Structures are given as structure tokens and as C-alpha cells.
Amino acid sequence: MASDKPHMNLVVIGHVDHGKSTLVGRLMLDTDQFPAHVIEQFKKEATEKGKGSFFLAWVMDNLKEERERGVTIDVAHKKFDTDKYYFTIIDAPGHRDFVKNMITGASQADAAILTCSAIEGPQAQTKEHVFLSKTLGIDQLIVAVNKMDAVDYSEEKFNEAVEGVKKLTKLIGFKDDQVRFVPVSAFAGTNIKDKAPEMGWYSGPTLLEAVDMFDLPNKPTDKPLRLPVQDVYSITGIGTVPVGKIETGLLKPGMQVHFNPSNKIAECKSIEMHHEMLDKAEPGDNVGFNCRGLGKNDIRRGDVGAPTDAPATVAKTFTAQVIVLNHPSVITVGYTPVFHAYTAQTACQFEEIQKVIRGGKEVENTFMKTGDQGVVKIRPTRPMVVEKAADFPPLGRFAIRDMGQTVAVGVAVDVEAR
Ligand code: GTP
Ligand code: MG
């Protein structure tokens, strides 16, 4: 059994270099996910090469290698557990594709840890990531004010970062009790598992105590299955294995699964999570499942698995409520940016601008600009699953990106099926 403890998905977000990967490495270490001899080996090798301080990064690099060598189902996901929960942790990767991948990660998460450097305080991506997380349905956040070792564990520096981040979370609509602030050093391992004597001024929880304070998300098991496919693997001797997080409903071996928009049906033969077989998977579970009668290229990232009697809706058009966050000029009919929803990324065209609200008032306008809210009709340029956000929230929320920026966010209020 994967674990008898309840399962939660956590995404680690934050500005470049604020310590996301180091924090994930540290959480893995402090919850004993690596055998002691492996850690000793890393410390030894890193020290011999004069890079003792890199040993945490080495731990992560080793995982990366491991991932590339074997075809495992939990590619970008790692796990750890506490007394209370069993966590899948998603380290949003850096570099160019960062925001795109961060959106996928956040769309799969029940809660987020935001790393914010105590040296720099909140930066551009701190704001963008928090905004996107909220849009994608995350309403529980821990702000790990990181690199406290580099500011002499100063209470003043911590408070500065807290004030800066609080301004953002308030603006974005988080309530005070949905956000918790914890000073840490991911690098030194301070206040992660054990209370830190260096920060006698801090009386709150350690990071591992704080993650146990997350509320368990409710599990919509009564709805039909919706399982957005994140990746599809072909494993020798086993067959085709789609991987993804179940959003609603249940998946059981023997079930016929209908994948849309590819319109393929296959039998689920077996299900696994973190290398352990499951006889049933439920909302929140990040699974790989072996499918009879499915070729590797029959389906792809962005397909959504569902029961044959309630397949996911392939949208001809959909009506959306959108908020324009950041557009260099104006959005008019014909604009075709990329919509990021669950694991799908599809160019979609603005077909009608039905309503524009500016400064709280409806205006007669045929364009939208930064700060506007509106109701628009959207047409995907390729087949794409979209559900009404009211029915299946994770499949009806999206970020709209263009020119390397998030220009708008929105929800689908109505869907015209193909
Ligand atoms: P991207 O994935 O590129 O966005 O970066 P990241 O947020 O994953 O940051 P990463 O963990 O790679 O750390 C970036 C740098 O900050 C590295 O040099 C780390 O060693 C350093 N760093 C991370 N955490 C701490 C910390 O707690 N204290 C100090 N002093 N340095 C840290
Ligand atoms: Mg990183």
C-alpha cells in the first residue's frame, strides 16, 4: 500500500534562485527518503571535489539521472511523508520553460510552498506564481522565507519579507488564515524539521510542522472520472502507461477509460503510484496506469481520461470570464494566445468580446486592456477538452500566455461541445 496516510500534492513555487530545489532536497533528506549511506557517499564525493556545500544539489542531480535512466512513472514528482500526511512534491523547474511547467505543477497541487529569499524579498515571479496558483485553485500557502542563514537569522529581515509577500497575497485574494510564514534555511537545514536555536525570536511551527497544518482537500469521488494526462510512457514488457493526477472520480483496474480529445478507449489493467500497485485510485492520486489496447501515440499530454458513459467535453467554443493581468497593448477579436489549462496547452482565438468591465463599471468596448475584466467567447484552434469550471473546476480554469508572459487568467462559464 502506498500509504495509509491521507495524500496531498504540494507544489514548490517562487522566483528564480530563491531555493526551490534546495528546499525539496532538504525536505527529502529530513524525512529520511534517502538511505544514510547514499547521503554519506554524496557528502564524501562532494567534499573530495572541494564542493562540500553542493551536496544537497548533488542529491537532486542524482535523482535526475535516475529519472533519465529508468522509465519510472513519477518523473517530476517526489514523495515524502510526515506523521500526518503522505505528500507528493512537485519542484517547479527553472529556466525558460519555467512558468509553463509551473502552471502544470500548480494545476496538480492542493497546496503550495512559496520560497522567498530573505535577502531579496518578493520579486517579479513571486507575484506571478502566487497569482497563477490562486487562479489554478490553490488556496493554502506556506511562505518559506528562505536563506535566513545569509541574513544572520535576522528577525527584521524576516519581517520585511513577510510584509512584502503579504501585500501580494492580500492583493491576489488570499485570506490571512490561508497563508503561513516560516523562516528557514533550506541550505543549512534550519527550522525545517527541528526548532532553530538561531531564531529564538520565532515561536511558530517548523516547516514540517506547518505542512501538517494544511487542510486535506475534499475529494470529489462522486463525480465522473477526470484524469488529465501529463505524459505517456511506453515500457518494454508492460505496454503503454499514461501518467497523471486524478481530479475527480475513481479509477479502478478493469475500467474502460475514454480519452478525449483523441477519442480513444482502452482498458485500465493496473494502477501504480510511487511504484506500488493500487486497487483503486481517487482524486489527488498521481498515478501511472497500464492500458490494454492503447498505442503510445494514440493519446498525448492534454488528453483527459474519463468513463465511457461520461467522457470529457471537447469544446467547439467556450464562454469565459477573464481578467487581463498584463498585456502590452490591447486584446481584440482575432487574438490567438496559448491557453494553459490542467496539462493542456492550446492556441485559442478570441472570437467575441461580449462584455468589458473597467474600473468596476461595464463599458461599451470591443477591446480589453490590462486591468479589465470581461466575458469572451473563445475558439480552440485544435481539439481541446474544456469543462465548465462549476462542474469540474480544474478543467475549467486557465492561464493565457503570449510572448513569454501571462497576459490573462480566466474560467470557463459555458462550453459548446463539438
Ligand atoms: P530555479 O529552479 O533556477 O528557479 O532556482 P531554485 O529556486 O530551485 O533555487 P536553487 O535551489 O537551485 O538555489 C539557488 C541558489 O541559492 C543555490 O546556489 C543554492 O545553494 C542557494 N540557496 C538555496 N537555499 C539557500 C539557503 O537557505 N541559504 C543560502 N545561503 N543559499 C541558499
Ligand atoms: Mg530549481
PDB file of C-alpha atoms in Angstrom, residues 157-406:
ATOM      1  CA  LYS A 157      14.794  40.739   7.568  1.00  0.00           C
ATOM      2  CA  PHE A 158      12.155  38.073   8.077  1.00  0.00           C
ATOM      3  CA  ASN A 159       9.514  40.679   8.883  1.00  0.00           C
ATOM      4  CA  GLU A 160      10.440  42.693   5.812  1.00  0.00           C
ATOM      5  CA  ALA A 161       9.948  39.693   3.552  1.00  0.00           C
ATOM      6  CA  VAL A 162       6.672  38.838   5.311  1.00  0.00           C
ATOM      7  CA  GLU A 163       5.323  42.361   4.806  1.00  0.00           C
ATOM      8  CA  GLY A 164       6.285  42.299   1.124  1.00  0.00           C
ATOM      9  CA  VAL A 165       4.670  38.936   0.449  1.00  0.00           C
ATOM     10  CA  LYS A 166       1.560  39.782   2.499  1.00  0.00           C
ATOM     11  CA  LYS A 167       0.872  42.732   0.223  1.00  0.00           C
ATOM     12  CA  LEU A 168       0.832  40.346  -2.745  1.00  0.00           C
ATOM     13  CA  THR A 169      -1.259  37.616  -1.168  1.00  0.00           C
ATOM     14  CA  LYS A 170      -3.834  40.179   0.015  1.00  0.00           C
ATOM     15  CA  LEU A 171      -3.999  41.747  -3.436  1.00  0.00           C
ATOM     16  CA  ILE A 172      -4.458  38.347  -5.009  1.00  0.00           C
ATOM     17  CA  GLY A 173      -7.281  37.391  -2.658  1.00  0.00           C
ATOM     18  CA  PHE A 174      -5.743  35.045  -0.115  1.00  0.00           C
ATOM     19  CA  LYS A 175      -7.259  35.365   3.332  1.00  0.00           C
ATOM     20  CA  ASP A 176      -4.917  35.760   6.294  1.00  0.00           C
ATOM     21  CA  ASP A 177      -5.626  32.269   7.594  1.00  0.00           C
ATOM     22  CA  GLN A 178      -4.757  30.708   4.231  1.00  0.00           C
ATOM     23  CA  VAL A 179      -1.138  31.865   4.392  1.00  0.00           C
ATOM     24  CA  ARG A 180       1.515  30.875   6.934  1.00  0.00           C
ATOM     25  CA  PHE A 181       5.039  32.339   7.126  1.00  0.00           C
ATOM     26  CA  VAL A 182       8.001  30.230   8.233  1.00  0.00           C
ATOM     27  CA  PRO A 183      11.631  31.418   8.355  1.00  0.00           C
ATOM     28  CA  VAL A 184      14.034  28.707   7.121  1.00  0.00           C
ATOM     29  CA  SER A 185      17.392  27.980   5.648  1.00  0.00           C
ATOM     30  CA  ALA A 186      16.946  25.185   3.137  1.00  0.00           C
ATOM     31  CA  PHE A 187      20.670  25.069   2.686  1.00  0.00           C
ATOM     32  CA  ALA A 188      21.627  24.827   6.361  1.00  0.00           C
ATOM     33  CA  GLY A 189      18.514  22.851   7.270  1.00  0.00           C
ATOM     34  CA  THR A 190      17.339  25.395   9.820  1.00  0.00           C
ATOM     35  CA  ASN A 191      13.753  25.257  11.093  1.00  0.00           C
ATOM     36  CA  ILE A 192      12.828  22.547   8.603  1.00  0.00           C
ATOM     37  CA  LYS A 193      12.431  19.625  10.977  1.00  0.00           C
ATOM     38  CA  ASP A 194      13.706  20.910  14.292  1.00  0.00           C
ATOM     39  CA  LYS A 195      13.276  24.247  16.015  1.00  0.00           C
ATOM     40  CA  ALA A 196      16.172  26.554  15.370  1.00  0.00           C
ATOM     41  CA  PRO A 197      18.186  27.930  18.313  1.00  0.00           C
ATOM     42  CA  GLU A 198      19.459  30.594  15.880  1.00  0.00           C
ATOM     43  CA  MET A 199      15.936  32.027  15.692  1.00  0.00           C
ATOM     44  CA  GLY A 200      14.876  32.209  19.311  1.00  0.00           C
ATOM     45  CA  TRP A 201      12.601  35.118  18.344  1.00  0.00           C
ATOM     46  CA  TYR A 202      10.402  32.788  16.270  1.00  0.00           C
ATOM     47  CA  SER A 203       7.736  30.817  18.112  1.00  0.00           C
ATOM     48  CA  GLY A 204       5.756  29.388  15.186  1.00  0.00           C
ATOM     49  CA  PRO A 205       5.919  25.952  13.572  1.00  0.00           C
ATOM     50  CA  THR A 206       8.874  24.449  11.715  1.00  0.00           C
ATOM     51  CA  LEU A 207       8.306  23.846   8.009  1.00  0.00           C
ATOM     52  CA  LEU A 208       7.461  20.174   8.534  1.00  0.00           C
ATOM     53  CA  GLU A 209       5.047  21.117  11.326  1.00  0.00           C
ATOM     54  CA  ALA A 210       3.495  23.750   9.048  1.00  0.00           C
ATOM     55  CA  VAL A 211       2.827  21.300   6.185  1.00  0.00           C
ATOM     56  CA  ASP A 212       0.942  19.123   8.656  1.00  0.00           C
ATOM     57  CA  MET A 213      -1.354  22.087   9.315  1.00  0.00           C
ATOM     58  CA  PHE A 214      -2.653  22.047   5.746  1.00  0.00           C
ATOM     59  CA  ASP A 215      -6.296  21.025   5.492  1.00  0.00           C
ATOM     60  CA  LEU A 216      -6.964  17.923   3.485  1.00  0.00           C
ATOM     61  CA  PRO A 217      -8.615  18.914   0.185  1.00  0.00           C
ATOM     62  CA  ASN A 218     -12.075  17.492  -0.354  1.00  0.00           C
ATOM     63  CA  LYS A 219     -12.150  14.588  -2.743  1.00  0.00           C
ATOM     64  CA  PRO A 220     -14.900  14.709  -5.349  1.00  0.00           C
ATOM     65  CA  THR A 221     -15.278  10.916  -5.634  1.00  0.00           C
ATOM     66  CA  ASP A 222     -18.963  11.195  -6.538  1.00  0.00           C
ATOM     67  CA  LYS A 223     -18.251  12.887  -9.872  1.00  0.00           C
ATOM     68  CA  PRO A 224     -17.245  11.026 -13.038  1.00  0.00           C
ATOM     69  CA  LEU A 225     -13.530  10.372 -13.512  1.00  0.00           C
ATOM     70  CA  ARG A 226     -11.435  13.207 -14.916  1.00  0.00           C
ATOM     71  CA  LEU A 227      -7.764  12.372 -15.284  1.00  0.00           C
ATOM     72  CA  PRO A 228      -5.712  14.847 -17.317  1.00  0.00           C
ATOM     73  CA  VAL A 229      -2.794  13.042 -18.920  1.00  0.00           C
ATOM     74  CA  GLN A 230       0.567  14.546 -18.099  1.00  0.00           C
ATOM     75  CA  ASP A 231       2.755  12.101 -20.003  1.00  0.00           C
ATOM     76  CA  VAL A 232       2.551   8.816 -21.833  1.00  0.00           C
ATOM     77  CA  TYR A 233       5.254   6.179 -21.431  1.00  0.00           C
ATOM     78  CA  SER A 234       5.907   3.049 -23.374  1.00  0.00           C
ATOM     79  CA  ILE A 235       7.517   0.478 -21.105  1.00  0.00           C
ATOM     80  CA  THR A 236       9.037  -2.692 -22.526  1.00  0.00           C
ATOM     81  CA  GLY A 237       7.205  -5.758 -21.351  1.00  0.00           C
ATOM     82  CA  ILE A 238       4.377  -3.716 -19.854  1.00  0.00           C
ATOM     83  CA  GLY A 239       2.909  -1.524 -22.586  1.00  0.00           C
ATOM     84  CA  THR A 240       1.521   1.966 -22.699  1.00  0.00           C
ATOM     85  CA  VAL A 241       1.332   3.811 -19.385  1.00  0.00           C
ATOM     86  CA  PRO A 242      -0.372   7.216 -19.212  1.00  0.00           C
ATOM     87  CA  VAL A 243       0.520   9.245 -16.151  1.00  0.00           C
ATOM     88  CA  GLY A 244      -1.463  11.990 -14.459  1.00  0.00           C
ATOM     89  CA  LYS A 245      -3.313  13.224 -11.404  1.00  0.00           C
ATOM     90  CA  ILE A 246      -6.915  12.236 -10.827  1.00  0.00           C
ATOM     91  CA  GLU A 247      -9.041  15.359 -10.402  1.00  0.00           C
ATOM     92  CA  THR A 248     -12.459  13.786  -9.842  1.00  0.00           C
ATOM     93  CA  GLY A 249     -13.989  10.327  -9.640  1.00  0.00           C
ATOM     94  CA  LEU A 250     -12.332   6.947  -9.237  1.00  0.00           C
ATOM     95  CA  LEU A 251     -10.096   4.782 -11.379  1.00  0.00           C
ATOM     96  CA  LYS A 252     -10.079   1.009 -10.934  1.00  0.00           C
ATOM     97  CA  PRO A 253      -8.434  -1.827 -12.820  1.00  0.00           C
ATOM     98  CA  GLY A 254     -10.826  -3.302 -15.374  1.00  0.00           C
ATOM     99  CA  MET A 255     -12.441   0.042 -16.119  1.00  0.00           C
ATOM    100  CA  GLN A 256     -12.808   1.234 -19.716  1.00  0.00           C
ATOM    101  CA  VAL A 257     -11.257   4.691 -19.997  1.00  0.00           C
ATOM    102  CA  HIS A 258     -12.279   7.120 -22.729  1.00  0.00           C
ATOM    103  CA  PHE A 259      -9.549   9.631 -23.646  1.00  0.00           C
ATOM    104  CA  ASN A 260     -10.563  12.948 -25.210  1.00  0.00           C
ATOM    105  CA  PRO A 261      -9.897  14.825 -27.422  1.00  0.00           C
ATOM    106  CA  SER A 262      -8.095  11.831 -29.006  1.00  0.00           C
ATOM    107  CA  ASN A 263     -11.327   9.798 -28.758  1.00  0.00           C
ATOM    108  CA  LYS A 264      -9.592   6.548 -27.800  1.00  0.00           C
ATOM    109  CA  ILE A 265     -10.925   3.909 -25.435  1.00  0.00           C
ATOM    110  CA  ALA A 266      -8.695   1.475 -23.547  1.00  0.00           C
ATOM    111  CA  GLU A 267      -8.983  -0.830 -20.562  1.00  0.00           C
ATOM    112  CA  CYS A 268      -7.115   0.101 -17.400  1.00  0.00           C
ATOM    113  CA  LYS A 269      -5.241  -3.070 -16.463  1.00  0.00           C
ATOM    114  CA  SER A 270      -3.345  -1.947 -13.410  1.00  0.00           C
ATOM    115  CA  ILE A 271      -2.609   1.235 -11.492  1.00  0.00           C
ATOM    116  CA  GLU A 272       0.512   2.270  -9.677  1.00  0.00           C
ATOM    117  CA  MET A 273       1.597   5.192  -7.554  1.00  0.00           C
ATOM    118  CA  HIS A 274       5.221   5.613  -6.498  1.00  0.00           C
ATOM    119  CA  HIS A 275       5.965   2.035  -7.637  1.00  0.00           C
ATOM    120  CA  GLU A 276       3.202   0.463  -5.606  1.00  0.00           C
ATOM    121  CA  MET A 277       0.094  -1.159  -7.034  1.00  0.00           C
ATOM    122  CA  LEU A 278      -3.303   0.266  -6.141  1.00  0.00           C
ATOM    123  CA  ASP A 279      -6.666  -1.462  -6.385  1.00  0.00           C
ATOM    124  CA  LYS A 280      -8.372   1.914  -6.584  1.00  0.00           C
ATOM    125  CA  ALA A 281      -7.175   5.470  -7.189  1.00  0.00           C
ATOM    126  CA  GLU A 282      -9.012   8.586  -6.102  1.00  0.00           C
ATOM    127  CA  PRO A 283      -8.869  12.372  -6.503  1.00  0.00           C
ATOM    128  CA  GLY A 284      -5.411  13.699  -5.690  1.00  0.00           C
ATOM    129  CA  ASP A 285      -3.610  10.479  -6.568  1.00  0.00           C
ATOM    130  CA  ASN A 286      -0.774  10.848  -9.049  1.00  0.00           C
ATOM    131  CA  VAL A 287      -0.862   7.598 -10.915  1.00  0.00           C
ATOM    132  CA  GLY A 288       0.522   5.682 -13.838  1.00  0.00           C
ATOM    133  CA  PHE A 289      -1.837   3.097 -15.278  1.00  0.00           C
ATOM    134  CA  ASN A 290      -1.200   0.397 -17.755  1.00  0.00           C
ATOM    135  CA  CYS A 291      -3.704   0.375 -20.636  1.00  0.00           C
ATOM    136  CA  ARG A 292      -4.686  -2.569 -22.785  1.00  0.00           C
ATOM    137  CA  GLY A 293      -5.279  -1.725 -26.422  1.00  0.00           C
ATOM    138  CA  LEU A 294      -3.545   1.632 -26.407  1.00  0.00           C
ATOM    139  CA  GLY A 295      -0.586   2.598 -28.594  1.00  0.00           C
ATOM    140  CA  LYS A 296       1.983   5.084 -27.286  1.00  0.00           C
ATOM    141  CA  ASN A 297       0.951   7.640 -29.893  1.00  0.00           C
ATOM    142  CA  ASP A 298      -2.808   7.157 -29.549  1.00  0.00           C
ATOM    143  CA  ILE A 299      -3.026   9.749 -26.792  1.00  0.00           C
ATOM    144  CA  ARG A 300      -0.820  12.552 -25.510  1.00  0.00           C
ATOM    145  CA  ARG A 301      -0.324  15.147 -22.825  1.00  0.00           C
ATOM    146  CA  GLY A 302      -3.531  17.177 -22.580  1.00  0.00           C
ATOM    147  CA  ASP A 303      -5.873  14.241 -23.172  1.00  0.00           C
ATOM    148  CA  VAL A 304      -8.365  13.655 -20.371  1.00  0.00           C
ATOM    149  CA  GLY A 305      -9.346  10.159 -19.223  1.00  0.00           C
ATOM    150  CA  ALA A 306     -12.993   9.620 -18.271  1.00  0.00           C
ATOM    151  CA  PRO A 307     -15.629   6.880 -18.049  1.00  0.00           C
ATOM    152  CA  THR A 308     -17.133   5.780 -21.380  1.00  0.00           C
ATOM    153  CA  ASP A 309     -20.603   6.912 -20.275  1.00  0.00           C
ATOM    154  CA  ALA A 310     -19.412  10.414 -19.290  1.00  0.00           C
ATOM    155  CA  PRO A 311     -16.463  11.377 -21.493  1.00  0.00           C
ATOM    156  CA  ALA A 312     -14.741  14.731 -21.082  1.00  0.00           C
ATOM    157  CA  THR A 313     -16.210  17.574 -23.155  1.00  0.00           C
ATOM    158  CA  VAL A 314     -14.315  18.549 -26.282  1.00  0.00           C
ATOM    159  CA  ALA A 315     -15.054  22.227 -26.768  1.00  0.00           C
ATOM    160  CA  LYS A 316     -16.018  23.717 -30.095  1.00  0.00           C
ATOM    161  CA  THR A 317     -16.164  27.068 -28.347  1.00  0.00           C
ATOM    162  CA  PHE A 318     -16.464  28.183 -24.744  1.00  0.00           C
ATOM    163  CA  THR A 319     -17.545  31.278 -22.892  1.00  0.00           C
ATOM    164  CA  ALA A 320     -15.030  32.535 -20.370  1.00  0.00           C
ATOM    165  CA  GLN A 321     -14.695  35.155 -17.696  1.00  0.00           C
ATOM    166  CA  VAL A 322     -11.214  36.595 -17.954  1.00  0.00           C
ATOM    167  CA  ILE A 323      -9.038  39.125 -16.156  1.00  0.00           C
ATOM    168  CA  VAL A 324      -6.291  40.808 -18.156  1.00  0.00           C
ATOM    169  CA  LEU A 325      -3.171  40.914 -15.977  1.00  0.00           C
ATOM    170  CA  ASN A 326      -0.517  42.178 -18.247  1.00  0.00           C
ATOM    171  CA  HIS A 327      -0.891  42.990 -21.929  1.00  0.00           C
ATOM    172  CA  PRO A 328       1.444  45.383 -23.725  1.00  0.00           C
ATOM    173  CA  SER A 329      -1.357  46.817 -25.906  1.00  0.00           C
ATOM    174  CA  VAL A 330      -4.974  45.693 -26.301  1.00  0.00           C
ATOM    175  CA  ILE A 331      -6.789  42.407 -26.845  1.00  0.00           C
ATOM    176  CA  THR A 332      -9.210  42.428 -29.774  1.00  0.00           C
ATOM    177  CA  VAL A 333     -11.246  39.807 -31.646  1.00  0.00           C
ATOM    178  CA  GLY A 334      -8.904  37.505 -33.552  1.00  0.00           C
ATOM    179  CA  TYR A 335      -6.195  37.483 -30.846  1.00  0.00           C
ATOM    180  CA  THR A 336      -4.832  33.911 -30.547  1.00  0.00           C
ATOM    181  CA  PRO A 337      -2.597  33.357 -27.496  1.00  0.00           C
ATOM    182  CA  VAL A 338      -1.891  29.988 -25.832  1.00  0.00           C
ATOM    183  CA  PHE A 339      -4.317  28.761 -23.191  1.00  0.00           C
ATOM    184  CA  HIS A 340      -2.778  26.683 -20.417  1.00  0.00           C
ATOM    185  CA  ALA A 341      -5.326  24.539 -18.612  1.00  0.00           C
ATOM    186  CA  TYR A 342      -4.545  21.435 -16.474  1.00  0.00           C
ATOM    187  CA  THR A 343      -1.877  19.712 -18.644  1.00  0.00           C
ATOM    188  CA  ALA A 344      -3.065  21.101 -21.993  1.00  0.00           C
ATOM    189  CA  GLN A 345      -1.530  23.974 -23.910  1.00  0.00           C
ATOM    190  CA  THR A 346      -3.577  25.043 -26.905  1.00  0.00           C
ATOM    191  CA  ALA A 347      -3.707  28.171 -29.035  1.00  0.00           C
ATOM    192  CA  CYS A 348      -7.216  29.599 -28.806  1.00  0.00           C
ATOM    193  CA  GLN A 349      -8.807  32.522 -30.585  1.00  0.00           C
ATOM    194  CA  PHE A 350     -10.826  35.338 -29.027  1.00  0.00           C
ATOM    195  CA  GLU A 351     -13.961  35.112 -31.186  1.00  0.00           C
ATOM    196  CA  GLU A 352     -16.242  37.606 -29.431  1.00  0.00           C
ATOM    197  CA  ILE A 353     -15.706  40.163 -26.710  1.00  0.00           C
ATOM    198  CA  GLN A 354     -19.148  40.171 -25.126  1.00  0.00           C
ATOM    199  CA  LYS A 355     -18.667  42.306 -22.053  1.00  0.00           C
ATOM    200  CA  VAL A 356     -15.899  44.531 -20.697  1.00  0.00           C
ATOM    201  CA  ILE A 357     -15.693  45.766 -17.107  1.00  0.00           C
ATOM    202  CA  ARG A 358     -13.229  48.554 -16.440  1.00  0.00           C
ATOM    203  CA  GLY A 359     -12.774  50.167 -13.043  1.00  0.00           C
ATOM    204  CA  GLY A 360     -15.782  48.226 -11.755  1.00  0.00           C
ATOM    205  CA  LYS A 361     -18.129  49.558 -14.473  1.00  0.00           C
ATOM    206  CA  GLU A 362     -19.306  47.925 -17.663  1.00  0.00           C
ATOM    207  CA  VAL A 363     -18.050  49.802 -20.715  1.00  0.00           C
ATOM    208  CA  GLU A 364     -19.090  49.664 -24.380  1.00  0.00           C
ATOM    209  CA  ASN A 365     -15.909  48.387 -25.917  1.00  0.00           C
ATOM    210  CA  THR A 366     -14.557  45.993 -28.481  1.00  0.00           C
ATOM    211  CA  PHE A 367     -11.172  45.633 -26.854  1.00  0.00           C
ATOM    212  CA  MET A 368      -9.671  44.727 -23.484  1.00  0.00           C
ATOM    213  CA  LYS A 369      -6.567  46.079 -21.806  1.00  0.00           C
ATOM    214  CA  THR A 370      -4.570  45.442 -18.638  1.00  0.00           C
ATOM    215  CA  GLY A 371      -6.811  45.558 -15.578  1.00  0.00           C
ATOM    216  CA  ASP A 372     -10.024  44.832 -17.489  1.00  0.00           C
ATOM    217  CA  GLN A 373     -12.374  42.005 -16.698  1.00  0.00           C
ATOM    218  CA  GLY A 374     -14.669  40.599 -19.312  1.00  0.00           C
ATOM    219  CA  VAL A 375     -16.778  37.875 -20.806  1.00  0.00           C
ATOM    220  CA  VAL A 376     -15.449  36.455 -24.052  1.00  0.00           C
ATOM    221  CA  LYS A 377     -16.156  33.662 -26.488  1.00  0.00           C
ATOM    222  CA  ILE A 378     -13.130  31.517 -27.247  1.00  0.00           C
ATOM    223  CA  ARG A 379     -12.465  29.010 -30.036  1.00  0.00           C
ATOM    224  CA  PRO A 380      -9.628  26.492 -29.629  1.00  0.00           C
ATOM    225  CA  THR A 381      -7.579  26.103 -32.818  1.00  0.00           C
ATOM    226  CA  ARG A 382      -7.159  22.374 -32.116  1.00  0.00           C
ATOM    227  CA  PRO A 383      -9.448  19.917 -30.312  1.00  0.00           C
ATOM    228  CA  MET A 384      -9.250  20.582 -26.584  1.00  0.00           C
ATOM    229  CA  VAL A 385     -11.139  19.423 -23.509  1.00  0.00           C
ATOM    230  CA  VAL A 386     -12.757  22.252 -21.566  1.00  0.00           C
ATOM    231  CA  GLU A 387     -15.332  21.761 -18.817  1.00  0.00           C
ATOM    232  CA  LYS A 388     -17.452  24.350 -17.071  1.00  0.00           C
ATOM    233  CA  ALA A 389     -15.467  25.429 -14.013  1.00  0.00           C
ATOM    234  CA  ALA A 390     -18.623  24.963 -11.919  1.00  0.00           C
ATOM    235  CA  ASP A 391     -18.736  21.244 -12.826  1.00  0.00           C
ATOM    236  CA  PHE A 392     -15.020  20.350 -12.886  1.00  0.00           C
ATOM    237  CA  PRO A 393     -13.035  23.319 -11.523  1.00  0.00           C
ATOM    238  CA  PRO A 394      -9.558  22.089 -12.529  1.00  0.00           C
ATOM    239  CA  LEU A 395     -10.661  21.571 -16.142  1.00  0.00           C
ATOM    240  CA  GLY A 396     -12.298  24.960 -16.462  1.00  0.00           C
ATOM    241  CA  ARG A 397      -9.527  27.265 -15.229  1.00  0.00           C
ATOM    242  CA  PHE A 398      -6.713  28.575 -17.356  1.00  0.00           C
ATOM    243  CA  ALA A 399      -3.839  30.976 -17.757  1.00  0.00           C
ATOM    244  CA  ILE A 400      -3.470  32.806 -21.066  1.00  0.00           C
ATOM    245  CA  ARG A 401       0.131  33.295 -22.210  1.00  0.00           C
ATOM    246  CA  ASP A 402       1.752  35.167 -25.012  1.00  0.00           C
ATOM    247  CA  MET A 403       5.266  36.445 -25.679  1.00  0.00           C
ATOM    248  CA  GLY A 404       6.642  34.739 -22.590  1.00  0.00           C
ATOM    249  CA  GLN A 405       4.187  36.420 -20.226  1.00  0.00           C
ATOM    250  CA  THR A 406       0.956  35.553 -18.517  1.00  0.00           C
TER     251      THR A 406
END
